[in-house]
XYZ file of C-alpha atoms in Angstrom:
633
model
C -8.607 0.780 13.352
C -4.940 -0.973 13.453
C -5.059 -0.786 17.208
C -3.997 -4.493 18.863
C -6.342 -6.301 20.857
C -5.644 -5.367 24.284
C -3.103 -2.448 23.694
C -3.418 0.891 24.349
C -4.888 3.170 21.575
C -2.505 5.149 22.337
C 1.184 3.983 23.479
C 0.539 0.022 21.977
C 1.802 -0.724 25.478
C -0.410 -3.525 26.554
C -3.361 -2.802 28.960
C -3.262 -4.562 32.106
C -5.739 -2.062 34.362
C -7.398 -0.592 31.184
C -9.438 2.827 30.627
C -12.058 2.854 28.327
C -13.727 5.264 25.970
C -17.076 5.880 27.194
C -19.561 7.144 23.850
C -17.791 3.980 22.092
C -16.898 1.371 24.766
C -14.302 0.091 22.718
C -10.688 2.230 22.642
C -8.645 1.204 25.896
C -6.251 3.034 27.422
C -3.614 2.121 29.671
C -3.452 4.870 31.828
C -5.642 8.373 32.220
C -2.921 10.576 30.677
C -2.873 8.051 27.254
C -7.019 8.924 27.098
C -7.045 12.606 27.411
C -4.064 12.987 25.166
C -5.833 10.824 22.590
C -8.644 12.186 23.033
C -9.011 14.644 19.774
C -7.922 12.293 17.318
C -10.296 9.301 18.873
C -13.278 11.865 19.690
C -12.978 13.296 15.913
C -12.096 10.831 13.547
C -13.022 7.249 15.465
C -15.391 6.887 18.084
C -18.473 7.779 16.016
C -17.557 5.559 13.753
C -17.528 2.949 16.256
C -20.217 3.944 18.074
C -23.035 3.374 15.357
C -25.429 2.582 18.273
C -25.024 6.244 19.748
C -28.095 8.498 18.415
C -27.055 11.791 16.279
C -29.491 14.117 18.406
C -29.767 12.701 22.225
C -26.441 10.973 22.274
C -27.920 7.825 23.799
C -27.164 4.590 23.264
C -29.420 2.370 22.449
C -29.518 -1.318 20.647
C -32.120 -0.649 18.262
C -30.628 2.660 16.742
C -32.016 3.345 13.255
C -29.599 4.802 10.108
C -31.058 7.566 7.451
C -32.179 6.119 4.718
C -31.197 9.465 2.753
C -27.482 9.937 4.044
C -26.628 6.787 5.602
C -24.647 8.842 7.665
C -26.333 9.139 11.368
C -28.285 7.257 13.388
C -30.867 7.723 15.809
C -32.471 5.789 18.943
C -36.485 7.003 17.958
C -38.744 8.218 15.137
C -39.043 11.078 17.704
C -34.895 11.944 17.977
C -34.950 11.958 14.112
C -38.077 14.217 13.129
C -36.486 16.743 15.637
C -32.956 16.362 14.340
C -34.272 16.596 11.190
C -36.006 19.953 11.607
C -33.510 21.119 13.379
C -30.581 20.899 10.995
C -30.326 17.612 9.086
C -32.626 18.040 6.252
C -30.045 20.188 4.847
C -26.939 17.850 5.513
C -29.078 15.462 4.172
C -29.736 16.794 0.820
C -26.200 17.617 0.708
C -24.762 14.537 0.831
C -27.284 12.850 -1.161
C -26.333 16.227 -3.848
C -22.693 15.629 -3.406
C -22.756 12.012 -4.110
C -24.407 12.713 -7.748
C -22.472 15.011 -8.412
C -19.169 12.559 -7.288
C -21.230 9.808 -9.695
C -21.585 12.376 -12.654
C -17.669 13.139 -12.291
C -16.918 9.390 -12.425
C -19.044 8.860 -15.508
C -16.779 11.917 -17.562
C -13.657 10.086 -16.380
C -15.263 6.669 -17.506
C -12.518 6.369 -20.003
C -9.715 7.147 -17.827
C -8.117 3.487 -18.226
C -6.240 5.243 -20.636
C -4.272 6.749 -17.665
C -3.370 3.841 -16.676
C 0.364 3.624 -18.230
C 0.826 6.761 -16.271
C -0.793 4.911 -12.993
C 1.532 2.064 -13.743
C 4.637 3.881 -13.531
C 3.389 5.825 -10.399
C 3.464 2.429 -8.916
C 7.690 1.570 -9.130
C 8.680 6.129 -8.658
C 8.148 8.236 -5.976
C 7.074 11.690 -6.507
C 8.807 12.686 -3.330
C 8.699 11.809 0.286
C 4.879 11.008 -0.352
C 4.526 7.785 -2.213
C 1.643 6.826 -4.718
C 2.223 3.227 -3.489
C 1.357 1.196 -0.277
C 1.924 3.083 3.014
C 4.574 0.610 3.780
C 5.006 -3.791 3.663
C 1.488 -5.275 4.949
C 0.890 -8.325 5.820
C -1.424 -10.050 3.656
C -2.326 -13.139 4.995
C -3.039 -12.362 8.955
C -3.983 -16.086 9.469
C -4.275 -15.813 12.907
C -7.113 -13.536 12.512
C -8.411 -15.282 9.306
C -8.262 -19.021 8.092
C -6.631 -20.189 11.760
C -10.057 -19.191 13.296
C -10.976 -21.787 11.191
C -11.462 -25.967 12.325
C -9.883 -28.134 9.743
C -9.556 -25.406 6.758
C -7.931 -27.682 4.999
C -5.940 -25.475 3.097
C -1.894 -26.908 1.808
C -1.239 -24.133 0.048
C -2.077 -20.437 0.410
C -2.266 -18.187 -2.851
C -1.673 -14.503 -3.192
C -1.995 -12.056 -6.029
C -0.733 -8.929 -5.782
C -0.892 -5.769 -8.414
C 1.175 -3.254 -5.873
C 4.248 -1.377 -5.851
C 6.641 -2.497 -2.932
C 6.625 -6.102 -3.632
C 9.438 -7.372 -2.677
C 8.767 -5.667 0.657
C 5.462 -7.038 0.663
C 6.626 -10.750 0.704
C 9.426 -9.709 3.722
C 6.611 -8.919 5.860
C 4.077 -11.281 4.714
C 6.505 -14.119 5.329
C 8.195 -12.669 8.482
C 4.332 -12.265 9.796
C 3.839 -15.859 9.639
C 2.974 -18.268 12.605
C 6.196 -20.013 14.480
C 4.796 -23.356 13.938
C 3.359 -22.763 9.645
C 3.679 -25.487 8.127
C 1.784 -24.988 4.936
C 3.035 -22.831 1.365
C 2.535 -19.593 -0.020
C 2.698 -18.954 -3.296
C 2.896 -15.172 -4.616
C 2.178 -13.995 -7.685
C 2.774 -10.579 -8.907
C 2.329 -8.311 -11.707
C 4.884 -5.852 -12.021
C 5.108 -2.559 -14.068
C 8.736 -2.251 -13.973
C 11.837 -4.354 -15.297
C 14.358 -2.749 -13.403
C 12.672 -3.119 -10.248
C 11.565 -6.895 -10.918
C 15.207 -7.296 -11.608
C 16.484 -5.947 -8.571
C 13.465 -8.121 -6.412
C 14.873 -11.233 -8.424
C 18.357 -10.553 -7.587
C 17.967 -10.049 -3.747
C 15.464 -13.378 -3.692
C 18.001 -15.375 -5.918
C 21.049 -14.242 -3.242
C 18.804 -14.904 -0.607
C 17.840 -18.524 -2.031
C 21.740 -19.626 -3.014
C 23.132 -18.038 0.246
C 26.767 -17.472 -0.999
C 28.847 -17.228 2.040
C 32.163 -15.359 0.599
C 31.237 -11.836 2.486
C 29.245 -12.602 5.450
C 25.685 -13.577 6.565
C 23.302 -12.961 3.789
C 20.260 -11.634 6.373
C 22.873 -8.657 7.187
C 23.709 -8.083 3.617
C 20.340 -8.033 2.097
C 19.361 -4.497 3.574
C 22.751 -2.730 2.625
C 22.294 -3.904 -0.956
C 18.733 -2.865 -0.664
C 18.942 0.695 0.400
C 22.667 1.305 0.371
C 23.569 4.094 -1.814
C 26.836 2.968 -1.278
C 29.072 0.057 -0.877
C 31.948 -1.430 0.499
C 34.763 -2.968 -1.885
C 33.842 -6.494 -0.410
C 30.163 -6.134 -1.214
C 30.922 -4.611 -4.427
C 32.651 -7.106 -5.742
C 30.442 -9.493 -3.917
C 27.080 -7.984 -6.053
C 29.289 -7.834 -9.304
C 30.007 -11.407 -9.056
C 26.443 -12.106 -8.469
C 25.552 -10.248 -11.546
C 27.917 -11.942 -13.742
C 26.646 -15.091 -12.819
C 23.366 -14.140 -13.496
C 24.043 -12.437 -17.128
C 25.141 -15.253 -18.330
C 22.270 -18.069 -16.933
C 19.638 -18.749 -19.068
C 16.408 -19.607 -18.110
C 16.914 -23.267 -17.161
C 19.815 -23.063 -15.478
C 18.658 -19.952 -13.308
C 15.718 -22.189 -12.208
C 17.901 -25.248 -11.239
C 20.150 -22.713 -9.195
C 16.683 -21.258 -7.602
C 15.545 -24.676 -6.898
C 12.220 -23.648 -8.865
C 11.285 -20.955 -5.759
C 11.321 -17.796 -8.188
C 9.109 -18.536 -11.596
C 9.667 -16.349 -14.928
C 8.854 -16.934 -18.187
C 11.833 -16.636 -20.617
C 11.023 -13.494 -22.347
C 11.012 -11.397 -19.051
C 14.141 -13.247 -17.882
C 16.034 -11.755 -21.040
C 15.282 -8.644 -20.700
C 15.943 -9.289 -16.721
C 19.570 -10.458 -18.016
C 20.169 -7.476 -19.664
C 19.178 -5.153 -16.857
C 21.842 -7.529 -14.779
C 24.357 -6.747 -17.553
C 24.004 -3.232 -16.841
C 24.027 -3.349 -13.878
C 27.519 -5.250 -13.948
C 29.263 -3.161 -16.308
C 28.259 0.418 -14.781
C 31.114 2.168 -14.212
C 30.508 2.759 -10.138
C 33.835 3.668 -8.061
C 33.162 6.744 -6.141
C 35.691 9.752 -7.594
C 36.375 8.141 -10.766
C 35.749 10.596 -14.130
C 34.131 7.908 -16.231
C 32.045 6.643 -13.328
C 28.069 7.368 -13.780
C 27.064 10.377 -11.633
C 24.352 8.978 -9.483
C 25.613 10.872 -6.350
C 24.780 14.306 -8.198
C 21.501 12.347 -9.597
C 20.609 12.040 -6.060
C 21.733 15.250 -4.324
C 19.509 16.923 -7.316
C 16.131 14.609 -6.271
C 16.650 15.679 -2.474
C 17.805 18.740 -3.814
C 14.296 19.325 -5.694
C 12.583 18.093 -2.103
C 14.061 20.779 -0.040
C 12.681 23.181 -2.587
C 9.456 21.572 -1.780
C 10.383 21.544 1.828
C 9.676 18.272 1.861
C 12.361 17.127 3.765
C 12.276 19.712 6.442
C 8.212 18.602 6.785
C 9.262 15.233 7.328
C 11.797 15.568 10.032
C 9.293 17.472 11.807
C 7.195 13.976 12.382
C 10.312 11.858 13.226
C 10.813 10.800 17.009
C 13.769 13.001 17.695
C 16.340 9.896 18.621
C 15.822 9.168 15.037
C 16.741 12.639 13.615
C 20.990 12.209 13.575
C 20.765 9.382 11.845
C 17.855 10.385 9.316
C 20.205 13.266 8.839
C 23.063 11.482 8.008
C 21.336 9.186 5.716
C 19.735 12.475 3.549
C 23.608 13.465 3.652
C 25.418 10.223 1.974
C 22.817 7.122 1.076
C 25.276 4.560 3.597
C 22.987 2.089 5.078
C 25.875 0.189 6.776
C 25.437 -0.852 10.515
C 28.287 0.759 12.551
C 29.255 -2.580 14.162
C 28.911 -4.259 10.634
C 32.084 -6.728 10.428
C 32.757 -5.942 6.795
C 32.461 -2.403 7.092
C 35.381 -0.416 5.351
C 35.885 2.543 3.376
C 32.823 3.251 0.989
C 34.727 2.878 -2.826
C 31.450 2.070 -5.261
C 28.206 3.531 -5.838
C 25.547 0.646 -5.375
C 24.704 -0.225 -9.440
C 20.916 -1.363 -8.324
C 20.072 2.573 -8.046
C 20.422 2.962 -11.538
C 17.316 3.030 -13.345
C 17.313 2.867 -17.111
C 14.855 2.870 -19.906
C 13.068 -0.779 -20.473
C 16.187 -2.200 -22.276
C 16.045 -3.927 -25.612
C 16.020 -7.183 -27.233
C 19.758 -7.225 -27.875
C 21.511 -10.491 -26.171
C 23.261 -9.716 -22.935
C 26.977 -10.079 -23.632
C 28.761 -12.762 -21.662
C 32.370 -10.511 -21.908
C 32.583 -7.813 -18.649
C 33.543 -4.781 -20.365
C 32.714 -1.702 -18.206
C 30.664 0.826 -20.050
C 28.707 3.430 -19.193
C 25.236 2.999 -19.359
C 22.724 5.302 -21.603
C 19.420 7.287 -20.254
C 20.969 6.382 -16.364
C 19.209 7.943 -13.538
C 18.571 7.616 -9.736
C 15.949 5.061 -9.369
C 13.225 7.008 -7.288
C 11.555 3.648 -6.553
C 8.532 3.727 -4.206
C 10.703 1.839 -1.565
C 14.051 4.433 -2.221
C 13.539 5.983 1.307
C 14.139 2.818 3.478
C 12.341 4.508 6.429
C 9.337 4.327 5.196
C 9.008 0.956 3.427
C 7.628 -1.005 6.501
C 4.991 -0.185 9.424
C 7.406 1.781 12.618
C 4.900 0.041 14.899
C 5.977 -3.371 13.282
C 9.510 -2.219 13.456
C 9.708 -0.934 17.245
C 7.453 -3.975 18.652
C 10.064 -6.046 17.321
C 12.851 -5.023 19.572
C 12.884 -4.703 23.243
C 14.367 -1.135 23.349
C 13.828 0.793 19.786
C 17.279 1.249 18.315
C 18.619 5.341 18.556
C 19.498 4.979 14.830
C 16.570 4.515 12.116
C 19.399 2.900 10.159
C 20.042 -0.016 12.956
C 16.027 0.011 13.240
C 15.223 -0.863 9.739
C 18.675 -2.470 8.954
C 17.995 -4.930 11.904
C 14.487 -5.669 11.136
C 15.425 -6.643 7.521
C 17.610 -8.695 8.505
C 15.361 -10.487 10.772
C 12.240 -11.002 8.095
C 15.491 -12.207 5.706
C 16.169 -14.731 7.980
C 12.995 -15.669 8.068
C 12.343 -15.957 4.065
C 15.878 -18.019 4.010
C 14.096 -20.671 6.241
C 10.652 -20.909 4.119
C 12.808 -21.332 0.869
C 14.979 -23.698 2.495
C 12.136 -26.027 3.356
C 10.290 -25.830 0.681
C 7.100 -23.477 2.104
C 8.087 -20.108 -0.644
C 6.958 -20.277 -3.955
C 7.103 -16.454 -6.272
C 5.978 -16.242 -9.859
C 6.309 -12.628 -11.608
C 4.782 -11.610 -14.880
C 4.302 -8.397 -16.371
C 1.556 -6.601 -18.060
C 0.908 -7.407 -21.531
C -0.055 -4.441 -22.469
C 0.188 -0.807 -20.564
C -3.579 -0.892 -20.705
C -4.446 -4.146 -19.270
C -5.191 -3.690 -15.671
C -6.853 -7.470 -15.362
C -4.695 -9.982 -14.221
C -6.702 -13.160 -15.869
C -4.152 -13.561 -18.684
C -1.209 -13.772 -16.857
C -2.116 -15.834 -14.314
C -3.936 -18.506 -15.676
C -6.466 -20.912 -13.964
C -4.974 -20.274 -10.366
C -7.423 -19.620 -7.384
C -6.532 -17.161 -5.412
C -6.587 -16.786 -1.340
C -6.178 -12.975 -1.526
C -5.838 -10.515 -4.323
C -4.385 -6.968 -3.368
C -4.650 -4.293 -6.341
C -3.088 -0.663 -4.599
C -4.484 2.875 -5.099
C -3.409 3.368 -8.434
C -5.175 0.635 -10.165
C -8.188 1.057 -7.912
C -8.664 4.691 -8.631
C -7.884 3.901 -12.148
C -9.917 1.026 -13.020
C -12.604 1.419 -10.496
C -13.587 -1.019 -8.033
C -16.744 -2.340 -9.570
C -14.684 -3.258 -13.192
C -11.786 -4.754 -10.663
C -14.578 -6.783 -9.069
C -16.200 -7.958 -11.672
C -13.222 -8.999 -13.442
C -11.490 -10.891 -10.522
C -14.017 -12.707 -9.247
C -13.280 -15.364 -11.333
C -9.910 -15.564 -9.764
C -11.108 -16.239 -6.113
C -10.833 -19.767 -4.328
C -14.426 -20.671 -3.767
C -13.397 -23.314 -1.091
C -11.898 -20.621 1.245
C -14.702 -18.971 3.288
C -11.872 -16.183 3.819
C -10.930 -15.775 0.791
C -10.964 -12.135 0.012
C -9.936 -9.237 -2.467
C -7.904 -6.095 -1.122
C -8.679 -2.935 -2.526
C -6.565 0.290 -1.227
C -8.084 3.484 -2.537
C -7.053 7.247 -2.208
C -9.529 8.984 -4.650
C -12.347 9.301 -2.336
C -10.537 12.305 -1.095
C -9.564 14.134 -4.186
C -12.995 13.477 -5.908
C -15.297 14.738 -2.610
C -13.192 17.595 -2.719
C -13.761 18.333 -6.435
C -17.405 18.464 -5.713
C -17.324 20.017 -2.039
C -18.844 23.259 -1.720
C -21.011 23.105 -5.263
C -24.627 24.296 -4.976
C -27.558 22.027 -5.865
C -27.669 23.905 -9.558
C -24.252 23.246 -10.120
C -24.974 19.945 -11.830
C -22.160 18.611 -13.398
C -22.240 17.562 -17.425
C -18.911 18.429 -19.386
C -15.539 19.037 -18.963
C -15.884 22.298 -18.688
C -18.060 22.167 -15.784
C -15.452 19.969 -13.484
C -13.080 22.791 -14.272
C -15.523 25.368 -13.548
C -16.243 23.617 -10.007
C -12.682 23.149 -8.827
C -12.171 26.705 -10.012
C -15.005 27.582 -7.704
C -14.622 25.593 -5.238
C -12.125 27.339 -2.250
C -12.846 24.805 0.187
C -9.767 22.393 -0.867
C -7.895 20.997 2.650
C -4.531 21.809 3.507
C -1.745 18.911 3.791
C -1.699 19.776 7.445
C -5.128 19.395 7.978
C -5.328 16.280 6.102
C -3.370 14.498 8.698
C -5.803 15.573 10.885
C -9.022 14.430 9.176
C -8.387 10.803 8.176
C -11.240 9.646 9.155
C -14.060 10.986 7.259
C -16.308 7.628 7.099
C -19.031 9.458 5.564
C -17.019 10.451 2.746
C -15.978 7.054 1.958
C -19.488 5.736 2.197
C -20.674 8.600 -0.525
C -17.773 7.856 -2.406
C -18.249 4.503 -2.681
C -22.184 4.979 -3.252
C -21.271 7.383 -6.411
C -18.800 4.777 -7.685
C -21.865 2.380 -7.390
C -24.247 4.604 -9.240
C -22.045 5.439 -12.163
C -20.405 2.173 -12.904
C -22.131 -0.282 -10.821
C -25.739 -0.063 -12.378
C -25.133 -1.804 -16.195
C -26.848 -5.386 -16.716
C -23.544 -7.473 -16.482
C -22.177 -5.144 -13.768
C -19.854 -3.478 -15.819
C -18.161 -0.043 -16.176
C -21.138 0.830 -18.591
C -20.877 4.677 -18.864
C -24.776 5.378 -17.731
C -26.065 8.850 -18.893
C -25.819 11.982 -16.541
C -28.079 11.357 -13.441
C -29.458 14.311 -10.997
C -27.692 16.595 -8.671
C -29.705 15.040 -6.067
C -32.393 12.444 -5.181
C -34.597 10.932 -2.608
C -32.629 7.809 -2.128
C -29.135 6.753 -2.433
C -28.032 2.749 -2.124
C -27.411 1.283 1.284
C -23.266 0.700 1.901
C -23.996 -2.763 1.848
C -25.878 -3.367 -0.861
C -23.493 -1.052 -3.067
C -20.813 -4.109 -4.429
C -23.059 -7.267 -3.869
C -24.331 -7.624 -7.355
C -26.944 -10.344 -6.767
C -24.746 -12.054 -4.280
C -21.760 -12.393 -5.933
C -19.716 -10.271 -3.208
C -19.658 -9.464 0.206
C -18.537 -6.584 1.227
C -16.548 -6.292 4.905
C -18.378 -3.248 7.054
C -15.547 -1.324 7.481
C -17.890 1.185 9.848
C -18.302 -1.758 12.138
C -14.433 -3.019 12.499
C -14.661 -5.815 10.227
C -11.646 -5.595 8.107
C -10.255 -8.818 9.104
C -6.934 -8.591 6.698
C -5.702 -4.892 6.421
C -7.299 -1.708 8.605
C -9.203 0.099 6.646
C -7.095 3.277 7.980
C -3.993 3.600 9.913
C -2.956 5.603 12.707
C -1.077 8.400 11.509
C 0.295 9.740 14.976
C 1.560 6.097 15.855
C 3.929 6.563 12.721
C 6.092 9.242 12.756
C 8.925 7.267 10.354
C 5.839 6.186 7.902
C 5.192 9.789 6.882
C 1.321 8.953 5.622
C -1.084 11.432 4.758
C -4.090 10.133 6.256
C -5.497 9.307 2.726
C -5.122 5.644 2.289
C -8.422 3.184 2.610
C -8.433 -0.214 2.574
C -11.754 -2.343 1.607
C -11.856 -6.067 1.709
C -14.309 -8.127 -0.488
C -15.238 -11.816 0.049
C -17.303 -13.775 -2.197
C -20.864 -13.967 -1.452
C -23.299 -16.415 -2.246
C -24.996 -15.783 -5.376
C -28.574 -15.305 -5.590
């Protein structure tokens, strides 16, 4: 879980005279009230987890407790506890999950050519289909050294390298950074792979300001989060961002790297097309009530419009703390992400240009005259970081403050500000290094030809090129990418298609055995046993159907010679034996795989609290899995 050492499960307050969970021994609780009213989501989707020493039919503990070999999905204290629980219901549960597994492994072999999904995957990752993103939950930290390569004497480590394939970069890095020890004193160097020019362009222009620090409008930490998420702006900051634009459009290469002091890397093709996007940007006609101005307010009013319709917006003011409701409100209502006490504040005259989001633009030269035009194919950029709210953890965000803020604005505006602060001081001494690179071709989900001969620290890939690659190809093609010298070294996978892929098989029959097409369609047709949102929220944990997820992912992919995504023939609805968890991804040694059933997740939870989150808005869907390099056999 993502509870703190020595907080409360419950409130995050921390424990002082504690209450603990009994069956598990582990979840503290700071008072009696915080354990009873945390007692249905702990009892139902945690403590068994937690508690693999607790036998499935007496309930005892015991230190010796034994695991089916069929299911891998109980455990028992005796031979005795299991031939009784096994007469007197688990054979059947048994042959079920063993039967829903193959059938989850037969599924995965049809889609075996789904990479060619993944252009679609890769645009999922920079637009948001609504107020549910297909990115990251929100910003995570991916170093946690405290908890990783600081437990270690003498690591020896100068320079710490991370690889991410994620949407919400630029986020990422905040909180990453921000996350850091007081007293770091080494580098970290990211490297990303990004799907989307406008949205690399926008992540290079808020680095670059925050890098130069121009000082003609006010403290750069404040304005970084109004040009951010502001929809819109201020005269001063307008002309403040238009400047900055200009100067960029006309850079080339070279000189933007002197001005960057080498912090932000690029390689000269992506930079044009970056200088064009900056053009644009600059020569949008903006100001608010003006007939040739582009109509992003209307843009926008239709994408909330189209979530009201979907009553998405009404669901997710239902989860928000209610001293964060006004201000959520008012933000739906206008875009402004302006502090109230904000110096600079005045009357709101431009639209903010970075919400424009355009087709990739061509190879025509930016043009160094400022002409104002309008802009062809514009729209509101529906980024997976356009609802500011949600972009980083609320836990994060309210720890951070002695008394949580009454406005979500001041809440997130404020902690920006703070992580900006924070980046400003690693690029001014030297500790910040970012490279970006793009794909070089929509179906190239490995990152070895971009990056080079670079050993990584941690590699992050998010749901959507997990789910669409598959973890065993992602492993297998990574691996290579790993440092060998760091013992924590480790690769992050986030998945969501466990869920959608036990439910296309839930409720099928043992003769249901699926070969074609036409049978998946039959068994979703059949199949009436689908979850509701609501109750999804409710039912996040579901280890079991992670573990058979991950087992069928094993059995289609996982089996070839070189430990490929050969596409195996059809297997059986059922059989006697499935693989054990941790035997699934080792492939002779070469991995390791973190028991995520036993807490070990060392980097990112393998779930989050939902109910600790109201702001976050998750669905309870997201897993994280964390792979370190084993020793080969």
């Amino acid at each position: 879980m993502d509870a703190e050492h020595g907080c409360c499960w419950r409130c995050d307050r921390v424990v002082t005279c504690h209450e603990k969970c009994s069956k598990c021994d582990t979840a503290l609780y700071c008072s009696e009230d915080c354990r009873y009213v945390d007692a249905m989501c702990h009892m139902t989707r945690e403590c068994r987890m937690i508690a693999l020493k607790l036998c499935g039919y007496c309930e005892e503990k015991g230190d010796d407790t034994l695991m089916c070999s069929g299911c891998s999905a109980i455990r028992y204290c005796s031979k005795e506890c299991q031939r009784m629980h096994w007469k007197l219901e688990h054979k059947q549960k048994c042959e079920t999950h063993k039967m829903m597994t193959h059938q989850m492994a037969n599924k995965l072999r049809l889609d075996f050519r789904r990479q060619t999904y993944l252009q679609r995957c890769l645009k999922d990752v920079t637009s948001d289909t609504g107020i549910e993103t297909t990115a990251l939950p929100f910003a995570l930290d991916l170093l946690k050294l405290p908890q990783n390569e600081l437990t270690l004497d003498n690591n020896g480590i100068d320079q710490y390298k991370v690889l991410t394939l994620a949407g919400n970069f630029l986020a990422t890095v905040h909180f990453t950074g921000f996350s850091l020890p007081d007293d770091f004193a080494q580098k970290v160097m990211f490297s990303h792979v990004e799907g989307s020019i406008s949205t690399a362009a926008r992540d290079v222009l808020l680095l670059y300001i925050l890098i130069t620090k121009p000082s003609s409008v006010g403290p750069i930490a404040e304005i970084i989060p109004v040009l951010w998420f502001s929809f819109r702006l201020t005269t001063e900051v307008a002309e403040f961002l238009r400047s900055t634009l200009t100067d960029l459009a006309r850079m080339d290469l070279n000189q933007f790297m002197t001005k960057s002091c080498g912090h932000v890397v690029l390689k000269t093709r992506h930079f044009k097309k970056m200088r064009q996007v900056w053009a644009q940007w600059r020569d949008a006609v903006c100001l608010i009530d003006c007939d040739d101005s582009v109509h992003l307010a209307q843009k926008r009013k239709n994408a909330i419009t189209r979530l009201e319709t979907l009553k998405g917006v009404e669901e997710y003011r239902e989860f928000l703390p209610e001293l964060h409701i006004p201000s959520v409100d008012q933000w739906f209502a206008n875009g402004n992400f302006f502090l109230p006490a904000w110096q600079f504040q005045g009357a709101f005259t431009n639209y903010n240009p970075l919400f424009i989001d355009q087709q990739e633009p061509t190879d025509t030269p930016a043009t160094s005259g400022h002409v104002p035009q309008k802009p062809r194919e514009t729209k509101f950029a529906l980024r997976c970081d356009w609802m500011p709210f949600k972009v980083f953890d609320y836990v994060s965000m309210t720890r951070s403050f002695d008394e949580t803020p009454v406005s979500a604005v001041e809440l997130v505006s404020k902690f920006v500000s703070n992580m900006a602060s924070r980046i400003q001081k690693l690029f001014s001494n030297h500790q910040l290094k970012i490279k970006i690179n793009f794909p070089i071709n929509k179906s190239d989900s490995s990152a070895r030809q971009l990056i080079g001969n670079n050993k990584f620290d941690r590699i992050f890939f998010s749901a959507c090129f997990t789910d669409a690659a598959g973890i065993s190809r992602l492993l297998d093609d990574h691996r290579g990418l790993m440092n060998p010298e760091n013992p924590m070294a480790v690769v992050i996978l986030e998945t969501t298609q466990w869920y959608s892929l036990h439910n296309s098989v839930r409720g099928l029959k043992k003769d249901d055995i699926i070969h074609t097409a036409e049978d998946v369609h039959f068994a979703v047709a059949k199949n009436s046993t689908y979850l509701p949102e609501s109750q999804v929220m409710g039912l996040q944990s579901m280890v079991v159907e992670v573990v058979n997820y991950l087992r069928a992912e094993h059995l289609a992919y996982g089996q070839s010679k070189e430990g490929g995504t050969a596409a195996l023939p059809m297997g059986p609805a059922s059989s006697d034996l499935l693989p054990k968890l941790t035997e699934v991804f080792e492939k002779g040694g070469r991995w390791s795989m973190r028991d995520f059933r036993r807490m070990r997740n060392k980097v990112v939870p393998f779930m989050f609290r939902v109910h600790r989150r109201p702001m976050n808005n998750l669905t309870g869907r997201n897993r994280f899995l964390e792979f370190a390099i084993g020793k080969k056999k």
